[in-house]
mmCIF file of C-alpha atoms in Angstrom:
data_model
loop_
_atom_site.group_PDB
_atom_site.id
_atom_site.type_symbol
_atom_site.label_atom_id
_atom_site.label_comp_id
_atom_site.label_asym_id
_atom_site.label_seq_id
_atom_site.Cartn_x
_atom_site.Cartn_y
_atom_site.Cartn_z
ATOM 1 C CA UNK A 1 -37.692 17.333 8.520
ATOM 2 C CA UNK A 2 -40.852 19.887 8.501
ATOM 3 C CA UNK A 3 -43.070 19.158 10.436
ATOM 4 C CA UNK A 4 -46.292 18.374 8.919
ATOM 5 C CA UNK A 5 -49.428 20.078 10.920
ATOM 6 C CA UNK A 6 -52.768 18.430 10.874
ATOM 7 C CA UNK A 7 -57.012 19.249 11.905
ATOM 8 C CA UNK A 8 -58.958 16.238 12.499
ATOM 9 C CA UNK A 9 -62.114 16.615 12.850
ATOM 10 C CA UNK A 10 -63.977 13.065 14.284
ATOM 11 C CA UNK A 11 -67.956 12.747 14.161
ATOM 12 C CA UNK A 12 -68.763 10.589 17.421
ATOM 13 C CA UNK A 13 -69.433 7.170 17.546
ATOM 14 C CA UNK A 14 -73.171 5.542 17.121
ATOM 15 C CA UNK A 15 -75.628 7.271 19.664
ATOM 16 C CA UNK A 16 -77.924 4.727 21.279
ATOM 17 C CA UNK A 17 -80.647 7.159 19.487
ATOM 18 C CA UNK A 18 -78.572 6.882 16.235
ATOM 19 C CA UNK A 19 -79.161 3.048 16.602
ATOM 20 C CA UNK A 20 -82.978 4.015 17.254
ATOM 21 C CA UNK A 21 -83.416 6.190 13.815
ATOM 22 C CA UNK A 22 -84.261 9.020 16.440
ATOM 23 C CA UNK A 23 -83.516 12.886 16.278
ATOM 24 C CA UNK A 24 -80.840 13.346 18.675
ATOM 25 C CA UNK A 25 -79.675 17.129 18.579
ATOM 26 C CA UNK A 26 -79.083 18.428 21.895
ATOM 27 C CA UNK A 27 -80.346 15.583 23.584
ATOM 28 C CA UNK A 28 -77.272 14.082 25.899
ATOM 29 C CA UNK A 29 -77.078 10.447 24.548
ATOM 30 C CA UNK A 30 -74.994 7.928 25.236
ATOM 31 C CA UNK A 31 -72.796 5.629 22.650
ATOM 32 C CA UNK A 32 -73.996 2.706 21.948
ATOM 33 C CA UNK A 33 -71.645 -0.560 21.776
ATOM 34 C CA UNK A 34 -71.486 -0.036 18.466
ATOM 35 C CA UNK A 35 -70.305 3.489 18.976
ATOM 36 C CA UNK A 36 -67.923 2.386 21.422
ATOM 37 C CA UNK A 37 -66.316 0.337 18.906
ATOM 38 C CA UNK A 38 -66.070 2.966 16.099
ATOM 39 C CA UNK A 39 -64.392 5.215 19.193
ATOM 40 C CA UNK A 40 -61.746 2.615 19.441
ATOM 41 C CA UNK A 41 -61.062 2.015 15.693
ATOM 42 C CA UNK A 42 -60.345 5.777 15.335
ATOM 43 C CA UNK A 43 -58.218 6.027 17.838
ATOM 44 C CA UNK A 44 -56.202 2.647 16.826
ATOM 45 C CA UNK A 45 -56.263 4.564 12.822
ATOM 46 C CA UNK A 46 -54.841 7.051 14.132
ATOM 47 C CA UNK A 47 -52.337 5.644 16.585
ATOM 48 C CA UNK A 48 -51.394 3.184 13.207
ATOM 49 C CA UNK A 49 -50.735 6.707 11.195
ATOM 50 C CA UNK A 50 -48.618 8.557 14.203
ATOM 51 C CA UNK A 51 -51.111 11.245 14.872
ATOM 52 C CA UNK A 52 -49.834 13.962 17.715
ATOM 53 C CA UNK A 53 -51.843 16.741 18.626
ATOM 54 C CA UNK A 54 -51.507 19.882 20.864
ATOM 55 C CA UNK A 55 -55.038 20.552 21.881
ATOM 56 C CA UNK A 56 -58.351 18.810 21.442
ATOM 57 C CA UNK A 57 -61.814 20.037 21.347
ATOM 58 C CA UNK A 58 -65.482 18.740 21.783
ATOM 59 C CA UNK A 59 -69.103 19.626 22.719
ATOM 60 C CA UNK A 60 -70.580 19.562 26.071
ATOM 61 C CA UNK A 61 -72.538 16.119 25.132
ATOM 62 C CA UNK A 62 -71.531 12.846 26.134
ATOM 63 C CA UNK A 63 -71.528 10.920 23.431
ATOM 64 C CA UNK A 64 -68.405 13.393 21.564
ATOM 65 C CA UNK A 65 -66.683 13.385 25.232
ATOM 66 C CA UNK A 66 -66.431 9.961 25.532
ATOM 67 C CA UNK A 67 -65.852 9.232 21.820
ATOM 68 C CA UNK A 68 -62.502 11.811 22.248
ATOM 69 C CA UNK A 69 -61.699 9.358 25.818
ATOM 70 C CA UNK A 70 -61.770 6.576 24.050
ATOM 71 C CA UNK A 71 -59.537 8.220 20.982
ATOM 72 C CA UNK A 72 -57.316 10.154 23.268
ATOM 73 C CA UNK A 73 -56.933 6.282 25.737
ATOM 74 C CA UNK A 74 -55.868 4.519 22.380
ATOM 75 C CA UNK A 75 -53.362 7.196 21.011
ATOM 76 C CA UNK A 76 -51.600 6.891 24.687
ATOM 77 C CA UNK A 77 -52.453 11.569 24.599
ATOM 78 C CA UNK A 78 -54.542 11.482 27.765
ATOM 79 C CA UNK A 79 -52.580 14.102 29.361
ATOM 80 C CA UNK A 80 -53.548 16.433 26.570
ATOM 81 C CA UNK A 81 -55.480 19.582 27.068
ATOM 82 C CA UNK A 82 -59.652 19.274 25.983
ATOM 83 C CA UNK A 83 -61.424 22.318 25.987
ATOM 84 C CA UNK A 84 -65.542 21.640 25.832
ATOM 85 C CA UNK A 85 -67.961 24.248 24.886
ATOM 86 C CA UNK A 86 -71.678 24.144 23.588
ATOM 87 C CA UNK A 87 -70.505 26.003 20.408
ATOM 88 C CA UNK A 88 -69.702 22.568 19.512
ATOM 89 C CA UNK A 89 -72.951 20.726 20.340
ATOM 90 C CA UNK A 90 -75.229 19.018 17.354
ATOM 91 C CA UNK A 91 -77.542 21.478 15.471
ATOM 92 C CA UNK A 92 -80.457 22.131 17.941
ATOM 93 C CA UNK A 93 -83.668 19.885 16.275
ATOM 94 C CA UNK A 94 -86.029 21.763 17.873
ATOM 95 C CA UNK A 95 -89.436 19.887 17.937
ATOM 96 C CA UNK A 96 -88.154 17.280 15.989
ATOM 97 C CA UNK A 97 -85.355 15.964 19.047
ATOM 98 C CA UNK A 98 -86.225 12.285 20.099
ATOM 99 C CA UNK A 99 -88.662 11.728 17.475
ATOM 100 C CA UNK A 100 -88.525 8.729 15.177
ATOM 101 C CA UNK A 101 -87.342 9.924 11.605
ATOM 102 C CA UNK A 102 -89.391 7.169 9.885
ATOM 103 C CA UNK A 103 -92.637 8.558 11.530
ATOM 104 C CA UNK A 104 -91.534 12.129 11.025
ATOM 105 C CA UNK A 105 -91.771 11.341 7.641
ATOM 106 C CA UNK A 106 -95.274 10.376 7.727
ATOM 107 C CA UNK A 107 -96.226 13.377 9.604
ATOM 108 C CA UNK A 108 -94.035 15.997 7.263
ATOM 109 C CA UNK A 109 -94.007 14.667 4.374
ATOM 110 C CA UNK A 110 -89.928 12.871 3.069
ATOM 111 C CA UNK A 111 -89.472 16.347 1.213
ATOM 112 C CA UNK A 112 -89.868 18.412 4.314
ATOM 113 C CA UNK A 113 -87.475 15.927 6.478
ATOM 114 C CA UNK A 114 -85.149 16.532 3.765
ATOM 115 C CA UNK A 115 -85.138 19.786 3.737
ATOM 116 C CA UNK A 116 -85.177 20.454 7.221
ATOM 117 C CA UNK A 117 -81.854 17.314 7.321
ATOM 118 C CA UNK A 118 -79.768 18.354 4.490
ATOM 119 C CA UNK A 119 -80.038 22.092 3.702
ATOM 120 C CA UNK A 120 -78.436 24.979 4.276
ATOM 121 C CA UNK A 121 -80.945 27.515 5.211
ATOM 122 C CA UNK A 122 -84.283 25.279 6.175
ATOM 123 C CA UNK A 123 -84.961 25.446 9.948
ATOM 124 C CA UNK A 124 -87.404 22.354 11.797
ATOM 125 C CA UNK A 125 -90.326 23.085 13.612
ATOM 126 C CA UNK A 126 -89.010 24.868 16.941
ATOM 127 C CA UNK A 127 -89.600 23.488 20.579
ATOM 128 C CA UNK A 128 -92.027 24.887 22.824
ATOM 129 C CA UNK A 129 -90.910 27.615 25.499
ATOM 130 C CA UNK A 130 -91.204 24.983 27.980
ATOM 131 C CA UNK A 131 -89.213 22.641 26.370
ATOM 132 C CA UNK A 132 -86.917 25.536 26.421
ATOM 133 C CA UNK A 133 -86.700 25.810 29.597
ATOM 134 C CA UNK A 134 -85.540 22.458 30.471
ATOM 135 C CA UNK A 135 -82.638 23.524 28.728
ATOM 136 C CA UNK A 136 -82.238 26.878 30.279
ATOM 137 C CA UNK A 137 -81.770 25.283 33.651
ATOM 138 C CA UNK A 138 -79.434 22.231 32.556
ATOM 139 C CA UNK A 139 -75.915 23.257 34.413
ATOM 140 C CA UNK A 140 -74.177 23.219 31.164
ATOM 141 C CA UNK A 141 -76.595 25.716 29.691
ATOM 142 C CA UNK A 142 -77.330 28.304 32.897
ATOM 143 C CA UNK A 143 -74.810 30.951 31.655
ATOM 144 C CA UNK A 144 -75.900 31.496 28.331
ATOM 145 C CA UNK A 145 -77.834 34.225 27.425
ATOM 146 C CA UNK A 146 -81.822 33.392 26.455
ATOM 147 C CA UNK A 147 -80.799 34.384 22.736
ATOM 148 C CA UNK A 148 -77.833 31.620 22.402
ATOM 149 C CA UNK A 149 -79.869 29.290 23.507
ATOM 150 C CA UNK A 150 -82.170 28.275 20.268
ATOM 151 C CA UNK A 151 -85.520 26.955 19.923
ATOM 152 C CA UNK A 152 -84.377 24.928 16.282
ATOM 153 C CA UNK A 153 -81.488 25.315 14.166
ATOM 154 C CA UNK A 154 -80.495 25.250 10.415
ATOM 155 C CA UNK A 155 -77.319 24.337 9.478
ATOM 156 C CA UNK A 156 -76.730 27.844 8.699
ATOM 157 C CA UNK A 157 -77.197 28.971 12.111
ATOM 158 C CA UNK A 158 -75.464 26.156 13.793
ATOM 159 C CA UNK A 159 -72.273 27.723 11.811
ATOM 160 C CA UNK A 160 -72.938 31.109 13.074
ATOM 161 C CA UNK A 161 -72.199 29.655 16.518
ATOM 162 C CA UNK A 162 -69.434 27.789 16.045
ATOM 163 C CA UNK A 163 -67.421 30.553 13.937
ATOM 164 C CA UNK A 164 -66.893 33.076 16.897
ATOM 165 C CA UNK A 165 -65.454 29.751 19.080
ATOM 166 C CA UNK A 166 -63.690 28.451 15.788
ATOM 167 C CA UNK A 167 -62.111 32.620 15.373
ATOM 168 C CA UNK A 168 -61.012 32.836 18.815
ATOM 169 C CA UNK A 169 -59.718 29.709 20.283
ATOM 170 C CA UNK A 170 -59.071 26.963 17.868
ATOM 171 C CA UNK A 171 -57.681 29.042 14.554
ATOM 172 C CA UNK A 172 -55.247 30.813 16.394
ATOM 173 C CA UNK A 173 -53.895 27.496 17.794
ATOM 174 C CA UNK A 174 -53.605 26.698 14.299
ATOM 175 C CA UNK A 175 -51.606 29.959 13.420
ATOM 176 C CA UNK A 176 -49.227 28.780 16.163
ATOM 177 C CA UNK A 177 -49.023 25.576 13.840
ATOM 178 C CA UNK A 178 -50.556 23.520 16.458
ATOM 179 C CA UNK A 179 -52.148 20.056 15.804
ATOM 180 C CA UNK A 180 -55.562 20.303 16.128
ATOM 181 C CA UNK A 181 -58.477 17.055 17.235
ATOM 182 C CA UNK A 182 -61.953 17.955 17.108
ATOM 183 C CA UNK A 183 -64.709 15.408 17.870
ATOM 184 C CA UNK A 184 -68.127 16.575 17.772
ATOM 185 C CA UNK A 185 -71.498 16.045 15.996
ATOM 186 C CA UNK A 186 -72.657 14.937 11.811
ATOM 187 C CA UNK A 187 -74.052 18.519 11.696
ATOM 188 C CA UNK A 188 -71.679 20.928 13.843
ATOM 189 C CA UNK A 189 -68.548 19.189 11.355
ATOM 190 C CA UNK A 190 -70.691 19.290 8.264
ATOM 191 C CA UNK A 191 -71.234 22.937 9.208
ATOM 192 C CA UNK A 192 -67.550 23.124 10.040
ATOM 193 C CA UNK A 193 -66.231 21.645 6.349
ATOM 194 C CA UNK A 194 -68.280 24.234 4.454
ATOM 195 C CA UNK A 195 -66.770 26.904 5.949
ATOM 196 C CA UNK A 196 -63.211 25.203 5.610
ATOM 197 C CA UNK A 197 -63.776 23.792 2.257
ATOM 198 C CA UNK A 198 -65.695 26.484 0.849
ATOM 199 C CA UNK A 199 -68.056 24.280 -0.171
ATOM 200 C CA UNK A 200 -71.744 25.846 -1.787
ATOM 201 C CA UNK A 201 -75.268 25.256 -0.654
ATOM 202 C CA UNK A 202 -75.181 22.079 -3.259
ATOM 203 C CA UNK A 203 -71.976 20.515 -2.268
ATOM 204 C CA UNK A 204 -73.110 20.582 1.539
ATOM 205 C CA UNK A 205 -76.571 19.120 1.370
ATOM 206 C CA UNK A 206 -75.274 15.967 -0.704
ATOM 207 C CA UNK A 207 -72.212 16.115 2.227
ATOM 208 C CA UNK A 208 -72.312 12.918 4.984
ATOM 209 C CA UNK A 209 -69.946 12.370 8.018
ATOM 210 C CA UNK A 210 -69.701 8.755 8.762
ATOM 211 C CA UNK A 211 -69.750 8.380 12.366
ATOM 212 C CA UNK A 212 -66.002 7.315 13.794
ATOM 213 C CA UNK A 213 -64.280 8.326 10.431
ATOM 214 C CA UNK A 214 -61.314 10.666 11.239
ATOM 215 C CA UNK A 215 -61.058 13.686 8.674
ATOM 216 C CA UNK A 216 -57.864 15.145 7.622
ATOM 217 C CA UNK A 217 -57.180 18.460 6.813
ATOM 218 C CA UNK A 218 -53.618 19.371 6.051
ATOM 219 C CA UNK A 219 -52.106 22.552 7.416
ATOM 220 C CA UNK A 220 -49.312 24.637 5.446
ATOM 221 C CA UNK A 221 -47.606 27.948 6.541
ATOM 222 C CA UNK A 222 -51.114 28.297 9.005
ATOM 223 C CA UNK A 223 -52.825 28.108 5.688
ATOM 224 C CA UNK A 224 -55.505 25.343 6.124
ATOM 225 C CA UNK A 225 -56.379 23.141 2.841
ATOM 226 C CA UNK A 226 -59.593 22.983 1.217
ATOM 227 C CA UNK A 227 -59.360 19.448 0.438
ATOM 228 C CA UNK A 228 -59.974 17.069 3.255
ATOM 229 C CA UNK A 229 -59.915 13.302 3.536
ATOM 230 C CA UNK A 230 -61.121 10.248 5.549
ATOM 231 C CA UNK A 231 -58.625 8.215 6.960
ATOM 232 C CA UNK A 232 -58.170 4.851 5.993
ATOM 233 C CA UNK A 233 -56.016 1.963 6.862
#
């Protein structure tokens, strides 16, 4: 019997600042309980379907690495091989990161917030160098050059940093027809899937990843498929 190759691509659980209506970004949040339960449901999904994989793959921020422990616990595929890296990480919010989206919206103006939310191009207001700085001398952060290290991100850009990790390590993993788990962020997979899915400016800004919803992309002959799907029971 072939066998059949599979990406799955996992948005993390609820962030306690999810929970809070709160621009998270590349603030290091934790789950909340909530998020801790959507964890476990994906992993039991996918433990339901027989899911394998070869090599998994997440951001440097907590609440994707625990949301892959949890998955990776339930699916008994502990022992399995994650590779972290910032190229993964949530689009950067810039001034916008722990702010309240409701009063955002009073301040900017619901078009704006859109905009800035669910578009391709738009970039938010950026942080301040200082605010910059407390990044520049987080651990996770201290080898990066000054340039990788953004002051506010469009979804645009946050695909421009993913695509040199996504061309070097994970594709040709996939090319070796390895299975394939990535759990990361609503904006790093959205970013992701229109590259993958070829989708257009349109297709992505009306896109949403449910948080703890595992996404299926089918793999033929290293040939990945445009259409996706959310796992259900």
């Amino acid at each position: 019997m072939k066998k059949k190759n599979r990406l799955v691509l996992i948005r993390h659980g609820e962030s306690l600042w999810n929970q809070l209506n709160q621009f998270t970004g590349w603030t290091d949040v934790q789950l909340s309980i909530k998020g801790k339960k959507e964890a476990l449901a994906a992993g039991k999904l996918l433990k339901k379907k027989n899911f394998f994989f070869d090599y998994c793959y997440t951001s440097v921020l907590q609440r994707a690495i625990h949301t892959l422990w949890i998955v990776l616990k339930e699916i008994n595929q502990s022992w399995l091989p994650v590779k972290k890296t910032w190229r993964l990480n949530e689009r950067h919010y810039g001034k916008l990161q722990g702010l309240n989206k409701d009063s955002v919206i009073e301040k900017y103006g619901l078009e704006n917030i859109q905009k800035w939310r669910r578009s391709f191009k738009e970039i938010p207001p950026k942080m301040t160098d200082l605010q910059k700085l407390v990044i520049r001398s987080d651990n996770r952060y201290v080898n990066l050059e000054n340039s990788e290290i953004p002051n506010s991100e469009s979804l645009e850009l946050t695909l421009l940093r993913i695509l040199p990790f996504w061309e070097k390590v994970i594709f040709p993993k996939i090319q070796n027809n390895k299975n394939i788990l990535i759990v990361a962020h609503g904006n790093s997979l959205r970013a992701l899937i229109k590259y993958l899915s070829k989708l257009d400016e349109k297709s992505v800004y009306n896109l949403s990843v449910p948080t703890g919803i595992p996404i299926i992309y089918n793999i033929d002959n290293s040939n990945i498929s445009k259409e996706y799907k959310f796992l259900k029971n």
